[in-house]
PDB file of C-alpha atoms in Angstrom:
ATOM      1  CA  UNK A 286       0.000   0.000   0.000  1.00  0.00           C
ATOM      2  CA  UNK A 287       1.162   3.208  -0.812  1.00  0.00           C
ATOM      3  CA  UNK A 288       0.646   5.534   2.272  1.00  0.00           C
ATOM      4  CA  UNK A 289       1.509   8.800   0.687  1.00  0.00           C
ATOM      5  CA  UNK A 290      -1.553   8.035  -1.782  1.00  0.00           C
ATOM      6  CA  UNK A 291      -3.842   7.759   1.077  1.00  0.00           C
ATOM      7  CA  UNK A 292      -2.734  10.497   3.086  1.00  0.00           C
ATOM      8  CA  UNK A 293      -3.617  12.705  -0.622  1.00  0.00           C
ATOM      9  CA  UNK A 294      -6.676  10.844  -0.531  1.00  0.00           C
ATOM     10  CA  UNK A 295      -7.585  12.195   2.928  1.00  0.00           C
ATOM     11  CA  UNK A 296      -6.061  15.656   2.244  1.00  0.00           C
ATOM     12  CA  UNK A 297      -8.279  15.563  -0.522  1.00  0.00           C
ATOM     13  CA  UNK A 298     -11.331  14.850   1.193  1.00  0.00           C
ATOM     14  CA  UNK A 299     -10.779  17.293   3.976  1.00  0.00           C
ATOM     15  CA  UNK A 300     -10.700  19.940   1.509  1.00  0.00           C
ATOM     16  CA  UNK A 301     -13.523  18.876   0.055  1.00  0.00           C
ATOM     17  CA  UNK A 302     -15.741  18.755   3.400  1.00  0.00           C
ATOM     18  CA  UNK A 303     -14.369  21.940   4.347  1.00  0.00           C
ATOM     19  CA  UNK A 304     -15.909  23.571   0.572  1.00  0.00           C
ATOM     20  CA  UNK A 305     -19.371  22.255   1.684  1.00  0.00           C
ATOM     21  CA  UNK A 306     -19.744  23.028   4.862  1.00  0.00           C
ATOM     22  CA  UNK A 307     -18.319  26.713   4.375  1.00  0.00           C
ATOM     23  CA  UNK A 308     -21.220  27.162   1.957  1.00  0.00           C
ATOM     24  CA  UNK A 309     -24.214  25.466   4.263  1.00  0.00           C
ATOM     25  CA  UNK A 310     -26.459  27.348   6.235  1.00  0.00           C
ATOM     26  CA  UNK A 311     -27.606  27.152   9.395  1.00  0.00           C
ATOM     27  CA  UNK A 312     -30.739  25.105   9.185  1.00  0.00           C
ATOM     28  CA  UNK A 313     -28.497  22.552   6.755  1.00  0.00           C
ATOM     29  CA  UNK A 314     -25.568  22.530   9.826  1.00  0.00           C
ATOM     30  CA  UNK A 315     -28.029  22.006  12.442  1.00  0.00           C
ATOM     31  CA  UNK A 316     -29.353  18.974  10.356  1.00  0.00           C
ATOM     32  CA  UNK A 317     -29.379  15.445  11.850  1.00  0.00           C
ATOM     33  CA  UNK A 318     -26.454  13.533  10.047  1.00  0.00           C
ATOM     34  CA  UNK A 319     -26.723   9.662   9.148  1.00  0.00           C
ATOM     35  CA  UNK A 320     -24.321   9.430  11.958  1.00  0.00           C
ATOM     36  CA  UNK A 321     -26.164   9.036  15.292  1.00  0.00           C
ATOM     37  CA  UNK A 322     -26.598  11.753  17.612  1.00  0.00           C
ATOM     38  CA  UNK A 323     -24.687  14.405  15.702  1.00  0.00           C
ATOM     39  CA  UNK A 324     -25.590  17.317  13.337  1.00  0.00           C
ATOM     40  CA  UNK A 325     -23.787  18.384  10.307  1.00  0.00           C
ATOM     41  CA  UNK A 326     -21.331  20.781  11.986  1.00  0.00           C
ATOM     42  CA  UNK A 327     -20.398  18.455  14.523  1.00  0.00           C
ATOM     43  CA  UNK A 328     -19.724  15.675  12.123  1.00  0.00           C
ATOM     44  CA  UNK A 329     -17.267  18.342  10.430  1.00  0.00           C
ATOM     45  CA  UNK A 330     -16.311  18.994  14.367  1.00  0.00           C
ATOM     46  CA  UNK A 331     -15.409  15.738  14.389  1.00  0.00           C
ATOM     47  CA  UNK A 332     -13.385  15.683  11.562  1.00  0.00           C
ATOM     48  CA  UNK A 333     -11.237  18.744  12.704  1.00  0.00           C
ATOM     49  CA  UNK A 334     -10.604  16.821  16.229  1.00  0.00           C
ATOM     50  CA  UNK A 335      -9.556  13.223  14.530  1.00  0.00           C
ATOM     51  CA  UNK A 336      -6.276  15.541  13.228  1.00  0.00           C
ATOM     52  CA  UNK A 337      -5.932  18.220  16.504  1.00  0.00           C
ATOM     53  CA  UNK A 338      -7.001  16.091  19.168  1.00  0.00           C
ATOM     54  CA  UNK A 339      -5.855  12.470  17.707  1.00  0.00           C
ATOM     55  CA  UNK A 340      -5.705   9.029  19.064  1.00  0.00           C
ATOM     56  CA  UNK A 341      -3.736  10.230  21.842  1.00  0.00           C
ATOM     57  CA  UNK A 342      -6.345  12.589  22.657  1.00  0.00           C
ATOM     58  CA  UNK A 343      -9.245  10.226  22.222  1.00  0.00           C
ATOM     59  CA  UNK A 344      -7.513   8.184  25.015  1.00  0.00           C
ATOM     60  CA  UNK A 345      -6.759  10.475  27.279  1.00  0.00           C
ATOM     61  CA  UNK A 346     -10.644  11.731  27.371  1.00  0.00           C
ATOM     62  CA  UNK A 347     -11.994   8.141  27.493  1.00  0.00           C
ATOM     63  CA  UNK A 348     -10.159   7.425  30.505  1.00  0.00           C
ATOM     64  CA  UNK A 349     -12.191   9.702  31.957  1.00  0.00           C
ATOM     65  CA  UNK A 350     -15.732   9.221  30.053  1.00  0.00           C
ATOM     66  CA  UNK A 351     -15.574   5.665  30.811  1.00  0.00           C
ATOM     67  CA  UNK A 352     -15.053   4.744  27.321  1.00  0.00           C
ATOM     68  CA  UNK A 353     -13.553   5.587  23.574  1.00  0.00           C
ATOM     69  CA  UNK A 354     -16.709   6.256  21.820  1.00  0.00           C
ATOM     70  CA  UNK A 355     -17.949   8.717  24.861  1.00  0.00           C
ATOM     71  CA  UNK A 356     -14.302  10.576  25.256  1.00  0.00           C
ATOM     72  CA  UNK A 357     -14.933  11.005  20.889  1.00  0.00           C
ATOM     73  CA  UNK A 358     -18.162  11.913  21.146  1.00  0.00           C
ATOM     74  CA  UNK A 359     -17.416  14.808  24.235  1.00  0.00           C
ATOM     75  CA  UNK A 360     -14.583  15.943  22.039  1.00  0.00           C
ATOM     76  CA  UNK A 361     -16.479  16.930  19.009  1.00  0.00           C
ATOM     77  CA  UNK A 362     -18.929  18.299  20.754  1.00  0.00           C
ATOM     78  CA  UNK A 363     -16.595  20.577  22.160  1.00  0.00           C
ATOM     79  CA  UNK A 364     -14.963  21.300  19.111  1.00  0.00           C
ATOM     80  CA  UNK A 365     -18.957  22.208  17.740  1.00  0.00           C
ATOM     81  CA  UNK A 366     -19.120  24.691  19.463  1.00  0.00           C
ATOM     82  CA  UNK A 367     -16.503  26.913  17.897  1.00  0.00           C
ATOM     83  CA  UNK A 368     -17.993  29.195  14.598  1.00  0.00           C
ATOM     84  CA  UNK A 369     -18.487  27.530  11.569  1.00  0.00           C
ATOM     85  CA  UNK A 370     -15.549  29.465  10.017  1.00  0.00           C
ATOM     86  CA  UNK A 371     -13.151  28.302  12.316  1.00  0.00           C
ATOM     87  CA  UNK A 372     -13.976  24.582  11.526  1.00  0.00           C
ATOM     88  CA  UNK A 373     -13.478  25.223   7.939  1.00  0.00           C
ATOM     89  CA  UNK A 374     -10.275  27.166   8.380  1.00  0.00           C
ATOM     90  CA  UNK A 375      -8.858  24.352  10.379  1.00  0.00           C
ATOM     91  CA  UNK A 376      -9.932  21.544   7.818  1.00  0.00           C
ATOM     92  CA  UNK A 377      -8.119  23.703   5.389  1.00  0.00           C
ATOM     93  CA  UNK A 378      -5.108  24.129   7.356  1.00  0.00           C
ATOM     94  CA  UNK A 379      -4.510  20.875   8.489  1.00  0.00           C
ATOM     95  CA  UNK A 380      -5.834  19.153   5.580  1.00  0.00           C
ATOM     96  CA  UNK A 381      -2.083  17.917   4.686  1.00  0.00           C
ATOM     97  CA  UNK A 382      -1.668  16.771   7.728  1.00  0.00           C
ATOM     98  CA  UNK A 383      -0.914  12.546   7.650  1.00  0.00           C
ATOM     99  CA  UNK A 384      -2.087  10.257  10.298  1.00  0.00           C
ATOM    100  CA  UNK A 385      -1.545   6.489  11.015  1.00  0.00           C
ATOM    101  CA  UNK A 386      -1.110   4.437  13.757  1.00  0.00           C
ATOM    102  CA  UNK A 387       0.202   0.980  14.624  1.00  0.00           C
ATOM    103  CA  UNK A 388      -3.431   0.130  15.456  1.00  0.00           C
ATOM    104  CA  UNK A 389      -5.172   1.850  12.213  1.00  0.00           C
ATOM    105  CA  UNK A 390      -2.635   2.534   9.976  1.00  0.00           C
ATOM    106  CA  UNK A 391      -3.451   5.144   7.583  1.00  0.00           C
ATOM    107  CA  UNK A 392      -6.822   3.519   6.263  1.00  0.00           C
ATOM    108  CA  UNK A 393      -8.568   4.226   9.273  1.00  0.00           C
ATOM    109  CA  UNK A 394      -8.424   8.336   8.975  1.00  0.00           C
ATOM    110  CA  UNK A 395      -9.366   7.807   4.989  1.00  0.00           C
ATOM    111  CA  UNK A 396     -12.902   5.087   6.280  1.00  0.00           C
ATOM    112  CA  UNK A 397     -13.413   8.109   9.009  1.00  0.00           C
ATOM    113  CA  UNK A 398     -13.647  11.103   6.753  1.00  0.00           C
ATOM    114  CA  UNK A 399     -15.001   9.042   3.623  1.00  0.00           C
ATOM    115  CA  UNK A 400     -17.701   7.423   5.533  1.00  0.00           C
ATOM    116  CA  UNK A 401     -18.149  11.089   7.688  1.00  0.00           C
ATOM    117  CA  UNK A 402     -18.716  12.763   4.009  1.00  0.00           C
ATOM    118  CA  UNK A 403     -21.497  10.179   3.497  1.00  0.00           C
ATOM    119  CA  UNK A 404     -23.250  10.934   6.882  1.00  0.00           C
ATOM    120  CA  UNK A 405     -23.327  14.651   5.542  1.00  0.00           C
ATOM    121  CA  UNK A 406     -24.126  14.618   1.987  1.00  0.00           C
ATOM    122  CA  UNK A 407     -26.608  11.521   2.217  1.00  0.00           C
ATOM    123  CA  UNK A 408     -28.455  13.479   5.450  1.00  0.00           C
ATOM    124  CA  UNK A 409     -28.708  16.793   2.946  1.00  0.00           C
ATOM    125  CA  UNK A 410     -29.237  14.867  -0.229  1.00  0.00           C
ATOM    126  CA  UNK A 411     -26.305  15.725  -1.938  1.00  0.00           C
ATOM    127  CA  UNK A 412     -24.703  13.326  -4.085  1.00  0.00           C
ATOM    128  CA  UNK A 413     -22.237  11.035  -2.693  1.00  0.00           C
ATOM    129  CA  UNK A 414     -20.241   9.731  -5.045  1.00  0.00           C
ATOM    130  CA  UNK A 415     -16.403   8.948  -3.719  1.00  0.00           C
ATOM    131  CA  UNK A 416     -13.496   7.675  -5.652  1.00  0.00           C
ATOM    132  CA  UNK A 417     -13.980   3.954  -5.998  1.00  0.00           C
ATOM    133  CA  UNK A 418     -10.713   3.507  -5.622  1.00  0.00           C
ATOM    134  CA  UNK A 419     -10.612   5.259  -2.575  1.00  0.00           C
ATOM    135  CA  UNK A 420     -13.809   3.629  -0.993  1.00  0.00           C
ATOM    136  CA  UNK A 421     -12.339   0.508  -1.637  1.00  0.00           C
ATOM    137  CA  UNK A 422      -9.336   0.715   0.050  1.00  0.00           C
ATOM    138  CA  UNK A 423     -11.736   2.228   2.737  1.00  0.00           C
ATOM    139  CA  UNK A 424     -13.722  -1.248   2.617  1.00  0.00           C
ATOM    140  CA  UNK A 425      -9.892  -2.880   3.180  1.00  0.00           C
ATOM    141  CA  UNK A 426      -9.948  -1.451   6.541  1.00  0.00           C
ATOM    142  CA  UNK A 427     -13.346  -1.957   7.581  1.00  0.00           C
ATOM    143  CA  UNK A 428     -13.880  -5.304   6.757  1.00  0.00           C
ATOM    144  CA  UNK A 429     -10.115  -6.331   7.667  1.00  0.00           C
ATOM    145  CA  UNK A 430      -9.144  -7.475  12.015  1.00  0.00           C
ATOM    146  CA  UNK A 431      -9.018  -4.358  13.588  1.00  0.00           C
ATOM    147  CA  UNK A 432     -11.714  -2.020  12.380  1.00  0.00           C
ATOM    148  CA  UNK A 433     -12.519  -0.925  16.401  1.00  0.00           C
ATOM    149  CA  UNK A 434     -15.226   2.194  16.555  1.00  0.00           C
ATOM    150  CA  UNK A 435     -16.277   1.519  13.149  1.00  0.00           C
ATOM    151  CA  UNK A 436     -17.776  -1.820  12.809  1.00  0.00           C
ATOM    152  CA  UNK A 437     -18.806  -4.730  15.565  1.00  0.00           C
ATOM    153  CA  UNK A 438     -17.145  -8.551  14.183  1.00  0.00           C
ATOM    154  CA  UNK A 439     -20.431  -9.825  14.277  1.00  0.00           C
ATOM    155  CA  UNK A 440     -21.989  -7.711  11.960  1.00  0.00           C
ATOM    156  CA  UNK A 441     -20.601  -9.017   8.856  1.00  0.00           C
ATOM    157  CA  UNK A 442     -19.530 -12.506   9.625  1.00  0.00           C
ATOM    158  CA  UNK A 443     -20.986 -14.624   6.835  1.00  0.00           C
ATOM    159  CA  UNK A 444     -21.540 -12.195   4.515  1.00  0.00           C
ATOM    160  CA  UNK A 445     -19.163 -11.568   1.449  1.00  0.00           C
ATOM    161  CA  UNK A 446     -19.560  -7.771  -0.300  1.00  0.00           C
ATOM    162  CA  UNK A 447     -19.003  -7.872  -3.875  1.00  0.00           C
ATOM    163  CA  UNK A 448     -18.983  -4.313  -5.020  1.00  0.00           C
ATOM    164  CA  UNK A 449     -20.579  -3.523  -8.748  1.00  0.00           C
ATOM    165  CA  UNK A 450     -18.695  -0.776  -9.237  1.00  0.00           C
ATOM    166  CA  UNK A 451     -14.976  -1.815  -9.164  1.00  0.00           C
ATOM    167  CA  UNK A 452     -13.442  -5.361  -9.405  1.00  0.00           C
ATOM    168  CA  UNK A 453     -13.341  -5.830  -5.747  1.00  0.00           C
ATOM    169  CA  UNK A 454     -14.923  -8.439  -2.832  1.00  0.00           C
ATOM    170  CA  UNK A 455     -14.431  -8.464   0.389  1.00  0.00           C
ATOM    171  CA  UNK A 456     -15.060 -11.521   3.333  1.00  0.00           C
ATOM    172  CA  UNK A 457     -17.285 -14.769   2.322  1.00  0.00           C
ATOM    173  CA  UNK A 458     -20.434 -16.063   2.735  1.00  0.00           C
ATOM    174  CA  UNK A 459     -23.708 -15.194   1.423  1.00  0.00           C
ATOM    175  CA  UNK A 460     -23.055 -12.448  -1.032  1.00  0.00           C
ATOM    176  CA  UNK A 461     -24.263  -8.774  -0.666  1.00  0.00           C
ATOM    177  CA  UNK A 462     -23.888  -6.714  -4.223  1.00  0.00           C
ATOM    178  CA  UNK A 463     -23.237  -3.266  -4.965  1.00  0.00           C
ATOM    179  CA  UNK A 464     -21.834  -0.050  -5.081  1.00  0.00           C
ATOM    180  CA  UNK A 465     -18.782   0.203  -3.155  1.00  0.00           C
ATOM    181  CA  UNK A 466     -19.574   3.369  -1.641  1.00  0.00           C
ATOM    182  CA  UNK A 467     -23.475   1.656  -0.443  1.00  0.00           C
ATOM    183  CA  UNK A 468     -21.299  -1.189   1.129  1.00  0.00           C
ATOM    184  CA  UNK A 469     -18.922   1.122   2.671  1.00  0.00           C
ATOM    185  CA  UNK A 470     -21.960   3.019   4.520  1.00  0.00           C
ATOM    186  CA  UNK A 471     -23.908   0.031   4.748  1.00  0.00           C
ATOM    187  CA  UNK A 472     -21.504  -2.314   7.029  1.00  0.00           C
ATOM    188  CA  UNK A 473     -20.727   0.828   8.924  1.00  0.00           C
ATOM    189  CA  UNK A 474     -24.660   0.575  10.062  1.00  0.00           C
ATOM    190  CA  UNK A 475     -25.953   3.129   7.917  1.00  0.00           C
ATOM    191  CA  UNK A 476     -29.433   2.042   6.819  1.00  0.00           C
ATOM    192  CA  UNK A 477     -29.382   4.507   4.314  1.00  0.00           C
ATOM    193  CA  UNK A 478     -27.624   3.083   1.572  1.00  0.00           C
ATOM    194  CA  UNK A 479     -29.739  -0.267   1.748  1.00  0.00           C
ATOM    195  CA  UNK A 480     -31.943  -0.333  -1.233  1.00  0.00           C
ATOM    196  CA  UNK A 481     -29.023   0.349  -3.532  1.00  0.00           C
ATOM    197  CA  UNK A 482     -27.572  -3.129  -2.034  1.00  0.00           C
ATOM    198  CA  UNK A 483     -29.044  -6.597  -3.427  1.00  0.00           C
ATOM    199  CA  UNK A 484     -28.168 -10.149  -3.207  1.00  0.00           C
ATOM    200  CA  UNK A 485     -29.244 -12.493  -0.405  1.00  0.00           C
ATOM    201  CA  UNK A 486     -26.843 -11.127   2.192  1.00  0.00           C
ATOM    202  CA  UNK A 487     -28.312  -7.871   1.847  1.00  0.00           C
ATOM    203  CA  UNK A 488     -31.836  -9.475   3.758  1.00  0.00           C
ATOM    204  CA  UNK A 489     -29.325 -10.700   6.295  1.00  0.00           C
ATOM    205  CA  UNK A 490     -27.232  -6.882   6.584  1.00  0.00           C
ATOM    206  CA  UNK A 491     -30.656  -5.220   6.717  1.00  0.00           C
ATOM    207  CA  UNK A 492     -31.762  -8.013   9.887  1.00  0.00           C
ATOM    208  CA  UNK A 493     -28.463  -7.117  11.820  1.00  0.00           C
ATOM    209  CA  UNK A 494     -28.415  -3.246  11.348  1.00  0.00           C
ATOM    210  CA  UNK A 495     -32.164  -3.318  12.714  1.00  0.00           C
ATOM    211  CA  UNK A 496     -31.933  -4.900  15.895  1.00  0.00           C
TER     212      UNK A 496
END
């Protein structure tokens, strides 16, 4: 894998974010996002905080929330709370800035901010339409051993995703079909990319992301 093509990647996408949430207004930040709990802006709070605050920073807080989703969650709240133009300014300034870990390497920032782009553009009907390339190597993380905060083991075990779009599969099983950006939101419990997913896994993804 080359890791200075996914830190462009996620440069890339950070710009991108940064260009629509400067131009939303306040009704479309205040907007429920596909991810649960949080609004538009704080998704894009969220975003700033994965590259200011980091992993070491999402420890440090959970220590004292209890646990690593709370100690994220607490931290982009915070960071929602700033004005709108300072969360753009900051995805725009640190949008070059690379991150990887021995526990994520650097396909865990690029499934963050891909599947975080989804959350917003899918919640404000926008078109989301990512790089297949990109969302694939996305789908290598979240479907490989370690995807932790992004998707439980159990969720996809016996189910192989064949995306439609781009000559790649992923696990085995009964097989779920289609684009690679529907599977990418889909096994991270998104509900909203379901009907653009077929094949007799899809009945079984659909069972497990409503109960």
């Amino acid at each position: 894998m080359d890791h200075q093509f996914v830190f462009t990647a996620v440069a890339h996408q950070r710009r991108q974010l940064a260009s629509l949430v400067n131009d939303l207004d306040d009704a479309q930040l205040a907007t429920p996002s596909l991810c649960s709990g949080w609004d538009v802006k704080t998704v894009a709070a969220h975003v700033v905080s994965t590259v200011l605050d980091g992993m070491s920073g999402f420890l440090q807080i959970a220590i004292r929330c209890g646990s690593l989703s709370r100690g994220i969650d607490e931290l982009a709240r915070r960071r929602a709370q700033a004005p709108t133009a300072e969360i753009v300014a900051a995805l725009r300034e640190h949008a070059d800035r690379p991150i990887t870990s021995p526990v994520f390497g650097p396909l865990g920032p690029l499934a963050d901010i891909l599947v975080h782009t989804g959350d917003v553009r899918i919640a404000l009907d926008l078109p989301f339409e990512p790089d297949v390339q990109h969302a694939a190597l996305a789908m290598d993380f979240l479907t490989g051993r370690w995807p932790i905060g992004f998707v439980p083991l159990s969720r996809l075990r016996g189910i192989r995703l064949s995306a439609t779009d781009v000559s790649r599969s992923w696990r085995g099983g009964v097989e779920v079909t289609g684009p690679v950006a529907a599977l990418m939101i889909g096994v991270c419990g998104r509900t909203a990319s379901l009907d653009a997913l077929a094949g007799p896994g899809s009945t079984v993804l659909r069972r497990r992301l409503s109960t």
